[in-house]
GROMACS .gro file of N, CA and C in nm:
model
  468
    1UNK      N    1   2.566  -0.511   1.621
    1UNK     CA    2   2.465  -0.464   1.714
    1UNK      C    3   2.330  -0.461   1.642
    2UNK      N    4   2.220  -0.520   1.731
    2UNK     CA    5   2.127  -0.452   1.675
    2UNK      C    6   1.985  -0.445   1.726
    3UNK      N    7   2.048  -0.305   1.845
    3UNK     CA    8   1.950  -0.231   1.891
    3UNK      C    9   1.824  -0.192   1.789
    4UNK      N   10   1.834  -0.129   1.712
    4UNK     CA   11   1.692  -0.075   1.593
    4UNK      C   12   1.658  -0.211   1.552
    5UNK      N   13   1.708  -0.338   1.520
    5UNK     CA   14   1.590  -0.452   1.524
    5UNK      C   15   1.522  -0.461   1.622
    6UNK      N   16   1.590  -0.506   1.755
    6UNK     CA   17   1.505  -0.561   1.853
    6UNK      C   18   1.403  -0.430   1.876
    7UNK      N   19   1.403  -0.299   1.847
    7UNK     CA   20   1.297  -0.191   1.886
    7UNK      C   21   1.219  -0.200   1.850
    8UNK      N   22   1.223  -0.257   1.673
    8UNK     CA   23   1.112  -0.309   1.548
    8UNK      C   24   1.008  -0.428   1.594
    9UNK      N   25   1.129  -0.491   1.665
    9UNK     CA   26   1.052  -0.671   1.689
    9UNK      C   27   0.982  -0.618   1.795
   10UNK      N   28   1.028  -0.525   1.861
   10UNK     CA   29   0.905  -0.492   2.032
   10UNK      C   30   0.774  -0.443   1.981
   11UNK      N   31   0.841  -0.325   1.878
   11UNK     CA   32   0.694  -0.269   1.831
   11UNK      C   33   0.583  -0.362   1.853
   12UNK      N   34   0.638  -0.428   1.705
   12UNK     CA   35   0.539  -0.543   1.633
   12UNK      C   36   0.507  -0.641   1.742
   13UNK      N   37   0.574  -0.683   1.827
   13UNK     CA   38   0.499  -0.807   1.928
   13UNK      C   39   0.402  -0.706   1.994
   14UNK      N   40   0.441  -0.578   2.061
   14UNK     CA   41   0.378  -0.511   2.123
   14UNK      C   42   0.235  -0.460   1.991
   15UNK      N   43   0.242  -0.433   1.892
   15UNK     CA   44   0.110  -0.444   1.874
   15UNK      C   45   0.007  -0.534   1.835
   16UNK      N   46   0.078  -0.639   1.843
   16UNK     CA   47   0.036  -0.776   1.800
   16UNK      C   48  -0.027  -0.788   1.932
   17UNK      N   49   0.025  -0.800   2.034
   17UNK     CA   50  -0.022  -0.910   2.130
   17UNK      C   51   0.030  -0.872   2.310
   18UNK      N   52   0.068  -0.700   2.266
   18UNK     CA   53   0.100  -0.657   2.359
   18UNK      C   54  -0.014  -0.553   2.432
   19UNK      N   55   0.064  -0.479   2.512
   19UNK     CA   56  -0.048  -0.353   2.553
   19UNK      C   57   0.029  -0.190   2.466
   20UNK      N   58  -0.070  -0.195   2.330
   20UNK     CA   59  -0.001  -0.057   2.334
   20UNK      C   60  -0.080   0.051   2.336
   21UNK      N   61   0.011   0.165   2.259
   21UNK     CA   62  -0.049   0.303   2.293
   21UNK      C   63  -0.205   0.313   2.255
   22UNK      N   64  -0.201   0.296   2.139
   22UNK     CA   65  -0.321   0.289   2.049
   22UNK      C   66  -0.450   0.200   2.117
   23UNK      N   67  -0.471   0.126   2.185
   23UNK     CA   68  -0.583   0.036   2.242
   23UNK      C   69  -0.453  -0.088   2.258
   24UNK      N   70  -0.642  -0.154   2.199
   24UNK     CA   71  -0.622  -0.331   2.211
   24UNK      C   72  -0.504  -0.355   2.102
   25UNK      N   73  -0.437  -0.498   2.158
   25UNK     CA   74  -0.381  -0.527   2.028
   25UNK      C   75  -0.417  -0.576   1.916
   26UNK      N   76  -0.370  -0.612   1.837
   26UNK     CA   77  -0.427  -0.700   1.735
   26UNK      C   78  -0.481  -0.865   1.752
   27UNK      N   79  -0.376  -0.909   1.808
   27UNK     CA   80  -0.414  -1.094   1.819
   27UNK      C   81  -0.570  -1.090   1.903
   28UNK      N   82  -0.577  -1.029   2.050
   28UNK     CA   83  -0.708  -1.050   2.115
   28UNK      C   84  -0.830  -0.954   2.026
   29UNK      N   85  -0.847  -0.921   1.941
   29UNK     CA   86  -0.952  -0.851   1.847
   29UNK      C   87  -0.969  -0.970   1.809
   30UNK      N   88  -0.874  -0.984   1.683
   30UNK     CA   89  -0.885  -1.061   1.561
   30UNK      C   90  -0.938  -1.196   1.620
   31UNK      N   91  -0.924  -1.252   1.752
   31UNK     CA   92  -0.972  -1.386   1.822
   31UNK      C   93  -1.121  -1.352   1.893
   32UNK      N   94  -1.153  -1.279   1.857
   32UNK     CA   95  -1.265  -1.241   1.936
   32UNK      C   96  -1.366  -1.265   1.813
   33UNK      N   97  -1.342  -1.222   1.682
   33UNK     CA   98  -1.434  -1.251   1.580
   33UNK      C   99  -1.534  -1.381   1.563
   34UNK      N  100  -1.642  -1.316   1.606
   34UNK     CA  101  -1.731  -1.480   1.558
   34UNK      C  102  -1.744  -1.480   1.362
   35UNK      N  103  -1.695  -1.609   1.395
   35UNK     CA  104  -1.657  -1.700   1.239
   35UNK      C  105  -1.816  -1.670   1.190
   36UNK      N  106  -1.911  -1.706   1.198
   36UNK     CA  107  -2.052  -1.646   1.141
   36UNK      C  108  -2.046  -1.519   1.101
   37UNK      N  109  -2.027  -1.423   1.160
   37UNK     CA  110  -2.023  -1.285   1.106
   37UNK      C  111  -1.917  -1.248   1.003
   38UNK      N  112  -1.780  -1.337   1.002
   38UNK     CA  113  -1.695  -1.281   0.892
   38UNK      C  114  -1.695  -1.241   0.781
   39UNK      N  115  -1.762  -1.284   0.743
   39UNK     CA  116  -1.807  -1.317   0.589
   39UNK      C  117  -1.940  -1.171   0.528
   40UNK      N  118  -1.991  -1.128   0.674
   40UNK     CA  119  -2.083  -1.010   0.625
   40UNK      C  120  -1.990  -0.922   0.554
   41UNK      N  121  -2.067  -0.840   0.451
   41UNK     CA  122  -2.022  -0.744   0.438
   41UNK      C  123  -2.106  -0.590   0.444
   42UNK      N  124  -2.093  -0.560   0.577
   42UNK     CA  125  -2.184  -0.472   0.628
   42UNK      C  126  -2.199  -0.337   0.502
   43UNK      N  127  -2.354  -0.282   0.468
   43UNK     CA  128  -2.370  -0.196   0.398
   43UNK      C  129  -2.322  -0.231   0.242
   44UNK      N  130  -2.278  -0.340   0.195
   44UNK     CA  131  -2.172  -0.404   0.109
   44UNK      C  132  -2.121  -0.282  -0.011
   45UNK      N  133  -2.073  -0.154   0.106
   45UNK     CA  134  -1.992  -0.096   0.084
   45UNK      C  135  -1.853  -0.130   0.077
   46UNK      N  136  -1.791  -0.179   0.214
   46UNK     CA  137  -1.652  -0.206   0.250
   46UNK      C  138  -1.590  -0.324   0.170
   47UNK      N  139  -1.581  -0.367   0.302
   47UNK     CA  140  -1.489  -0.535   0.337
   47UNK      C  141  -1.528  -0.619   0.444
   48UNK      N  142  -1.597  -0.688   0.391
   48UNK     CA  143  -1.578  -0.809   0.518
   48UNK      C  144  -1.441  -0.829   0.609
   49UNK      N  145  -1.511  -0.906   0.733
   49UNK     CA  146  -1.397  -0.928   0.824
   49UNK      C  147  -1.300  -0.998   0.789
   50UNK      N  148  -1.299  -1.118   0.669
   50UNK     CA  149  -1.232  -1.214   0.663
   50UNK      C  150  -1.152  -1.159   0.498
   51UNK      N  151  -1.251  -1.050   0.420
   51UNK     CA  152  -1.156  -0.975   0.358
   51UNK      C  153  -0.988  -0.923   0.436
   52UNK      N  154  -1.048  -0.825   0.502
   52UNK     CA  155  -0.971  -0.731   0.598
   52UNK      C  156  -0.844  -0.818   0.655
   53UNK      N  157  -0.901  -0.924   0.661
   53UNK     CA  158  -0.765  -1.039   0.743
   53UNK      C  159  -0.706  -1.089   0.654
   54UNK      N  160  -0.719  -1.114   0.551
   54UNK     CA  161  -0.700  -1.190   0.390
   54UNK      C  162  -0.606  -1.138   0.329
   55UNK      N  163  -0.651  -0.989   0.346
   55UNK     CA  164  -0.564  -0.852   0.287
   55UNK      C  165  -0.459  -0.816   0.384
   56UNK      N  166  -0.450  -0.856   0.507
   56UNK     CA  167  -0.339  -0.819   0.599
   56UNK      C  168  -0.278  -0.954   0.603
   57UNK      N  169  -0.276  -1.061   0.530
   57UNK     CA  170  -0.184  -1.186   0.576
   57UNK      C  171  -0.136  -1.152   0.407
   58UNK      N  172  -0.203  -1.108   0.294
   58UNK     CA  173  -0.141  -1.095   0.194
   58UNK      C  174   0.005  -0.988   0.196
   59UNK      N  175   0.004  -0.871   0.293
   59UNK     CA  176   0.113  -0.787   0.345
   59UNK      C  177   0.246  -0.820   0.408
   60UNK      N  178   0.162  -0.919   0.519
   60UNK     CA  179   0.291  -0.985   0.610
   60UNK      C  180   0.347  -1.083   0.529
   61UNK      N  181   0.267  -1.114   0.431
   61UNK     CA  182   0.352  -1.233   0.347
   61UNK      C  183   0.448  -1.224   0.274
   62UNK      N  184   0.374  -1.027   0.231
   62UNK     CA  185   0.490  -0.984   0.134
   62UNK      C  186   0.599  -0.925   0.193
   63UNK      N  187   0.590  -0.883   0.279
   63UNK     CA  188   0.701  -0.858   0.391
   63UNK      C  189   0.785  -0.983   0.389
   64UNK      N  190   0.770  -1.099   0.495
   64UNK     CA  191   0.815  -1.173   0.520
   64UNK      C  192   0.883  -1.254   0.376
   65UNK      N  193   0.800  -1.256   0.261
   65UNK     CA  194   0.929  -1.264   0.134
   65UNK      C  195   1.036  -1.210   0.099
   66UNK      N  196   1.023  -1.100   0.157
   66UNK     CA  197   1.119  -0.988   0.094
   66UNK      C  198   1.229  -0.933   0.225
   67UNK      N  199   1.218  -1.044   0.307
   67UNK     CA  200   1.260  -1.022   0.446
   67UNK      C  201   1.412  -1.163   0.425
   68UNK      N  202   1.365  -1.264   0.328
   68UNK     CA  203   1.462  -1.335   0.295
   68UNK      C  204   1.498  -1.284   0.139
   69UNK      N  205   1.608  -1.229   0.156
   69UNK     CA  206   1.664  -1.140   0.013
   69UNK      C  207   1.733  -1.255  -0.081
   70UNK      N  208   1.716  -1.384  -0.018
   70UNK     CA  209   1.735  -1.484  -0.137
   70UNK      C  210   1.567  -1.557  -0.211
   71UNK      N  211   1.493  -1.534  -0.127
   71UNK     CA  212   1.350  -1.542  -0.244
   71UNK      C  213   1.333  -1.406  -0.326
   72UNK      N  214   1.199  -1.513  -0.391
   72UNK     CA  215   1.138  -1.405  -0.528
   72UNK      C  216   0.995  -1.390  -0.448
   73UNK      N  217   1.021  -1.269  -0.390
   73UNK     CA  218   0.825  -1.238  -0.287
   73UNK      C  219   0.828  -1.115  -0.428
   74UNK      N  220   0.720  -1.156  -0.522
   74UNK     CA  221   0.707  -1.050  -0.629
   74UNK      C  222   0.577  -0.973  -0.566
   75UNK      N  223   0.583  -0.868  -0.655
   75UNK     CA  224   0.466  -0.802  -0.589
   75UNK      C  225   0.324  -0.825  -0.672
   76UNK      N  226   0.408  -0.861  -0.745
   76UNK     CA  227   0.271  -0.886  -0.870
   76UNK      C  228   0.176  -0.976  -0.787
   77UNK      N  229   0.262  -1.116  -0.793
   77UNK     CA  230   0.180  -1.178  -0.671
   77UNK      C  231   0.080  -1.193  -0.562
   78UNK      N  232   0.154  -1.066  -0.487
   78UNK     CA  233   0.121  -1.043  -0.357
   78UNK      C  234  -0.038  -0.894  -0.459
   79UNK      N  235   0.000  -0.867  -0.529
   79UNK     CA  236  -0.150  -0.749  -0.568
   79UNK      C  237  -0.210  -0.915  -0.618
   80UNK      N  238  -0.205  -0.968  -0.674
   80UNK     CA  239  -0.297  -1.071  -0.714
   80UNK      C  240  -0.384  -1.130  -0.611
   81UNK      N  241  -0.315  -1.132  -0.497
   81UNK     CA  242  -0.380  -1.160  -0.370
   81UNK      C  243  -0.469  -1.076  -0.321
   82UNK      N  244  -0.449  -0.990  -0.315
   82UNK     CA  245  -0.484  -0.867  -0.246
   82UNK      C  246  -0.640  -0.869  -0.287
   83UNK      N  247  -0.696  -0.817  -0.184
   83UNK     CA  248  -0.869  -0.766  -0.164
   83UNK      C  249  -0.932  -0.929  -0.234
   84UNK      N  250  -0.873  -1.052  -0.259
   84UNK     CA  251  -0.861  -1.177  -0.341
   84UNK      C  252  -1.042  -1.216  -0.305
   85UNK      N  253  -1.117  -1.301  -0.379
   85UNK     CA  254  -1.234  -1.373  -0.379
   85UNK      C  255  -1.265  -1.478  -0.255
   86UNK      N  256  -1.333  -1.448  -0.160
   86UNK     CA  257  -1.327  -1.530  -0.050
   86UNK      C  258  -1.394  -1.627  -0.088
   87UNK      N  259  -1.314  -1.727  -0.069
   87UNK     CA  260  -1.414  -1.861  -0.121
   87UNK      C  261  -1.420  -1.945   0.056
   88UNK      N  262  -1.572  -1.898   0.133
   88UNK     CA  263  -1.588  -2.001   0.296
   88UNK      C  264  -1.503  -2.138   0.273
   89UNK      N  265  -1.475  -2.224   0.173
   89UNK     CA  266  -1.450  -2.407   0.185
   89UNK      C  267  -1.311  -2.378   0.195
   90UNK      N  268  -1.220  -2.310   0.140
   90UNK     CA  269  -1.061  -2.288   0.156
   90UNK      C  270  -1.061  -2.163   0.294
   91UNK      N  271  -1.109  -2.037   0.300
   91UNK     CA  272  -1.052  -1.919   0.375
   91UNK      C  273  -1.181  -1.922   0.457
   92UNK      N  274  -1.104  -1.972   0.583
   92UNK     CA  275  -1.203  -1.963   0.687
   92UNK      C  276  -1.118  -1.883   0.814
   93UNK      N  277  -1.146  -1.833   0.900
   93UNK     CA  278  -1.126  -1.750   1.011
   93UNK      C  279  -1.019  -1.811   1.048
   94UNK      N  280  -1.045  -1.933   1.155
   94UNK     CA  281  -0.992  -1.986   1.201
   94UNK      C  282  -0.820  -1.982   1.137
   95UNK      N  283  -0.847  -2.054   1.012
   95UNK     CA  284  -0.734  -2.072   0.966
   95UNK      C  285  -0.635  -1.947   0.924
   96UNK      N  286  -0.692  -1.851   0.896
   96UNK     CA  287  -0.681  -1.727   0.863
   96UNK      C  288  -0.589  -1.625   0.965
   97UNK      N  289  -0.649  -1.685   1.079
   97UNK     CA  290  -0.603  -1.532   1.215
   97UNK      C  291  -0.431  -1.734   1.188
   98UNK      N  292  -0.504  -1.797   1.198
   98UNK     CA  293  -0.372  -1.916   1.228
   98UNK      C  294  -0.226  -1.864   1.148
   99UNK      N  295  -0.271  -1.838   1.032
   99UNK     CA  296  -0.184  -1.835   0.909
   99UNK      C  297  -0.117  -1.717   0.935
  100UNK      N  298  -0.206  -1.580   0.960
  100UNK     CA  299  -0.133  -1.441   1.050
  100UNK      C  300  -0.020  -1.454   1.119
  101UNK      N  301  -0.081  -1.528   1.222
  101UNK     CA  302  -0.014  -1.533   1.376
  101UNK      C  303   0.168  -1.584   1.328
  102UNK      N  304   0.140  -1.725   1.204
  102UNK     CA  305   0.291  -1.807   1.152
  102UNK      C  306   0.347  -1.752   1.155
  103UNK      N  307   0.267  -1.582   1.007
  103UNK     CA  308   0.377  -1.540   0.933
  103UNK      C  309   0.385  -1.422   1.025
  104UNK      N  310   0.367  -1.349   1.124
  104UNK     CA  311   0.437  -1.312   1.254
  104UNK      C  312   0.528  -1.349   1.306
  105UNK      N  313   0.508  -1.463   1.345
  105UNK     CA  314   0.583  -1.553   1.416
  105UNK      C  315   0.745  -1.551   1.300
  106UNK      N  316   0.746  -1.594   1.209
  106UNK     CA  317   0.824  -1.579   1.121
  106UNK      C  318   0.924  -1.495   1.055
  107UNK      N  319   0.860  -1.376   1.056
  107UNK     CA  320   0.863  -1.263   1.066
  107UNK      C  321   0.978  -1.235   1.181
  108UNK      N  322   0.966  -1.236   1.303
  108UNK     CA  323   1.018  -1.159   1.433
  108UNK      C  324   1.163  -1.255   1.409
  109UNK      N  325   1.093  -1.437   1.405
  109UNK     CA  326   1.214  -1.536   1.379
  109UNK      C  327   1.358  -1.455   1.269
  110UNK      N  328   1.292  -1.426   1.153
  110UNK     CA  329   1.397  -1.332   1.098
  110UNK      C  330   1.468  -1.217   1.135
  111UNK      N  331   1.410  -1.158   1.181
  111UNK     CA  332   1.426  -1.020   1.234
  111UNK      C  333   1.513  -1.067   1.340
  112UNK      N  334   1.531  -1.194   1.431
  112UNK     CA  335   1.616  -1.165   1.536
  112UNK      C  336   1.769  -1.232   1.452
  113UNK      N  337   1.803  -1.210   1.321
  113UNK     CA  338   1.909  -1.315   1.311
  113UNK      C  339   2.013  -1.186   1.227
  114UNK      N  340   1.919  -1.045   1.247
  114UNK     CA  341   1.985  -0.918   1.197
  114UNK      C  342   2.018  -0.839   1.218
  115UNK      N  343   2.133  -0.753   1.184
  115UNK     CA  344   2.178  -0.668   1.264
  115UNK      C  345   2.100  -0.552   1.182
  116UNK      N  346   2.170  -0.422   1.264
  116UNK     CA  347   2.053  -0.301   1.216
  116UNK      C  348   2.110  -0.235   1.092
  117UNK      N  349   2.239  -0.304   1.066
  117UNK     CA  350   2.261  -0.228   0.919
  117UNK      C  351   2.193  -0.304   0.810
  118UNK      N  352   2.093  -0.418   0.766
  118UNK     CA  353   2.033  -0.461   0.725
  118UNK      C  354   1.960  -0.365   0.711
  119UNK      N  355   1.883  -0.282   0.784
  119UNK     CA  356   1.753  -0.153   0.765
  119UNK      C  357   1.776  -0.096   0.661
  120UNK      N  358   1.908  -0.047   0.627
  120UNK     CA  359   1.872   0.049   0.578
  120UNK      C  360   1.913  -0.012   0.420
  121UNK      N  361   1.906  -0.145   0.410
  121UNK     CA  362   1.949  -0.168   0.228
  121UNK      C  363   1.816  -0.158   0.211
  122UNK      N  364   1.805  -0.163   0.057
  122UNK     CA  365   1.681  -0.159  -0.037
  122UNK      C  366   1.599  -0.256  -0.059
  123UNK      N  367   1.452  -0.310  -0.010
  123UNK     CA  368   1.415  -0.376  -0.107
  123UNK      C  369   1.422  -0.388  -0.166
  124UNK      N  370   1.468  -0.553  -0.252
  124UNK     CA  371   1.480  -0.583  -0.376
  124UNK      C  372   1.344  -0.528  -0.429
  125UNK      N  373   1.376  -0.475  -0.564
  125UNK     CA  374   1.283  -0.439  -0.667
  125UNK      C  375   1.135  -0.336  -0.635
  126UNK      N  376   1.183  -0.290  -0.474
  126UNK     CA  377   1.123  -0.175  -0.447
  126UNK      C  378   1.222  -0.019  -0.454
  127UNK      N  379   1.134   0.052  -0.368
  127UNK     CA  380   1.223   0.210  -0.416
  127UNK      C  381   1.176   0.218  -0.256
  128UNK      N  382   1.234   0.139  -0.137
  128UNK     CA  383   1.235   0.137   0.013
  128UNK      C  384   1.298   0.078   0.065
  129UNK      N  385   1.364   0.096   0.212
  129UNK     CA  386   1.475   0.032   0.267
  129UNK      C  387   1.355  -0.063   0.321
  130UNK      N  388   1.432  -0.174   0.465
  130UNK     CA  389   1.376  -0.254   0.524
  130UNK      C  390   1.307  -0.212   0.640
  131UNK      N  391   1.353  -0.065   0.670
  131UNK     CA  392   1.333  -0.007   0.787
  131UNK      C  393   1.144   0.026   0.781
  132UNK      N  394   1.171   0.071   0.616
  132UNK     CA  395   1.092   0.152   0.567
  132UNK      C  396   0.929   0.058   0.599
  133UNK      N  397   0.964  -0.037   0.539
  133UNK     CA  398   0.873  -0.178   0.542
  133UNK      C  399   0.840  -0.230   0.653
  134UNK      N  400   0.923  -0.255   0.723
  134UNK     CA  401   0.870  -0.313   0.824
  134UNK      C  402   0.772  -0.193   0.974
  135UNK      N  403   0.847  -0.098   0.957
  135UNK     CA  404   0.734   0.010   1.036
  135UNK      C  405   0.624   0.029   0.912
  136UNK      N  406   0.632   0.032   0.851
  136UNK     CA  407   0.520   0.015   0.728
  136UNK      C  408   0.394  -0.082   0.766
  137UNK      N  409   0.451  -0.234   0.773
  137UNK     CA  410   0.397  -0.350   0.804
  137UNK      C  411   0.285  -0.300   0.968
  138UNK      N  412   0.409  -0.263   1.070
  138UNK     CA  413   0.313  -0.205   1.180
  138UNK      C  414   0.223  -0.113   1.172
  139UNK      N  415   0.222  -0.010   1.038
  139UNK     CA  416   0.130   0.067   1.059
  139UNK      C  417  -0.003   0.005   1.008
  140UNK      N  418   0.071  -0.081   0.875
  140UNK     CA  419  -0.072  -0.156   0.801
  140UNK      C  420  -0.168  -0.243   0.915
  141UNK      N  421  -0.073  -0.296   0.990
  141UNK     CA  422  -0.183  -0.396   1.069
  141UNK      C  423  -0.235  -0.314   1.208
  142UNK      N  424  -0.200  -0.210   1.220
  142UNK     CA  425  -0.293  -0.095   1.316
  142UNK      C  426  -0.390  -0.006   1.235
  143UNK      N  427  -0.385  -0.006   1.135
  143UNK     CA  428  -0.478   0.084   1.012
  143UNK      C  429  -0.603  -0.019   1.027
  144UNK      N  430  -0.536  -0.149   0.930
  144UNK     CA  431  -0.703  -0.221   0.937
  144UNK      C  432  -0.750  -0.325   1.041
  145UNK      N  433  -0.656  -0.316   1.153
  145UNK     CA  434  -0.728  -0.361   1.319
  145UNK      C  435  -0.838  -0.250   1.354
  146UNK      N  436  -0.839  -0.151   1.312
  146UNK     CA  437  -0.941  -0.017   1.350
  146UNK      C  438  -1.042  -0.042   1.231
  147UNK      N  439  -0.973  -0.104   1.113
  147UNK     CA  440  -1.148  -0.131   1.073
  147UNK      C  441  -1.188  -0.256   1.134
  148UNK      N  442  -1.104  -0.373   1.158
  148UNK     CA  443  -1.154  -0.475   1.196
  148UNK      C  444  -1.246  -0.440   1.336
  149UNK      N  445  -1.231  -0.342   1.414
  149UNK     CA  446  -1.284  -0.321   1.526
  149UNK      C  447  -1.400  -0.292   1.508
  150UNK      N  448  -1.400  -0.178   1.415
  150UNK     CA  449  -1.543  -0.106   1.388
  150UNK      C  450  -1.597  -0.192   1.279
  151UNK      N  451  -1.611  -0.289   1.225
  151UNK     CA  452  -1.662  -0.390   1.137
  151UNK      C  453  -1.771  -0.477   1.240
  152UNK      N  454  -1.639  -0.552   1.317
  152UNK     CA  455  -1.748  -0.600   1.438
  152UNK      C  456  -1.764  -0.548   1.524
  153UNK      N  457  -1.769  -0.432   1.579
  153UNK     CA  458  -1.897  -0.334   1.674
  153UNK      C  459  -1.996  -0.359   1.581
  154UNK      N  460  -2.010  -0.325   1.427
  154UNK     CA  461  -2.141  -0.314   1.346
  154UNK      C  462  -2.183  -0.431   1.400
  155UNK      N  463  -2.132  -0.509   1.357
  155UNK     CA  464  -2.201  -0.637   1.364
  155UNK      C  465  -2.268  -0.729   1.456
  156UNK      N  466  -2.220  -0.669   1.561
  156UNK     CA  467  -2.189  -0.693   1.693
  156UNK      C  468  -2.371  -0.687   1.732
   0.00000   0.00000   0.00000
C-alpha cells in the first residue's frame, strides 16, 4: 500500500502547480519572472531571483539523488552547489524554472513506484528518514517561493 506516498506526491504537485492553502503555487510565480530582472540583486543584501531558483533546483536534486538509494547524491556536492556563482551564458531562467519542473517531474516519477514503508528508512548518510525529506523538500520550495514573490514585487 501506499497511501502516505500518494499524500506526499499530492502535496508536492499541489504546491507546485496546484491551488493550495498558502497562495499561489510555485510553477505560475516562478513563470511569471521576467528573465531581465533575475539577475538583480535588490539592495545587494539578499539573493537574486535566479540565485533563489539555483538554490532550490540544487535541493530537489539532492532529494531526487537520494530518492534512488542506488546513487551517490553526496551532500558535499549538493553544498558546493548551493547559493553557486551565477554565470548569465550557462544559468539562465528559462532553463532554470525548465530544469526544476524535470527534477519534479522525476521526483513524483519515483515516488509513484513506492510503497509507504520506504518513508520511514534512513537516508543514506543522513540522520533522516525519507518521510522526513521529502515534506522537508515541500517546505523548502514554499519558504523560498515567498521570497521569490517578494523579490519580484520589489522589482516589479
Amino acid at each position: 500500500m501506499n497511501k502516505e506516498v500518494q499524500s506526499i506526491i499530492r502535496n508536492l504537485q499541489n504546491t507546485l502547480s496546484g491551488d493550495p492553502w498558502f497562495g499561489r503555487a510555485v510553477y505560475p510565480i516562478l513563470k511569471e519572472v521576467d528573465e531581465s530582472k533575475a539577475y538583480i540583486n535588490p539592495g545587494n543584501s539578499g539573493h537574486s531571483l535566479i540565485k533563489l531558483l539555483y538554490h532550490m533546483i540544487t535541493w530537489a536534486g539532492f532529494t531526487l539523488g537520494k530518492l534512488d538509494i542506488h546513487a551517490d547524491a553526496d551532500l558535499t556536492q549538493s553544498e558546493d552547489l548551493d547559493w553557486r556563482e551565477i554565470n548569465p551564458a550557462i544559468h539562465s531562467w528559462t532553463t532554470g524554472l525548465e530544469k526544476f519542473m524535470k527534477i519534479h517531474e522525476k521526483i513524483i516519477s519515483v515516488l509513484e513506484t513506492k510503497e509507504d514503508a520506504f518513508l520511514a528508512g534512513m537516508v543514506a548518510g543522513r540522520e533522516f528518514n525519507y518521510r522526513f525529506m521529502l515534506n522537508g523538500l515541500i517546505q523548502h520550495n514554499i519558504y523560498h517561493l515567498g521570497q521569490v514573490a517578494y523579490v519580484k514585487k520589489l522589482l516589479a
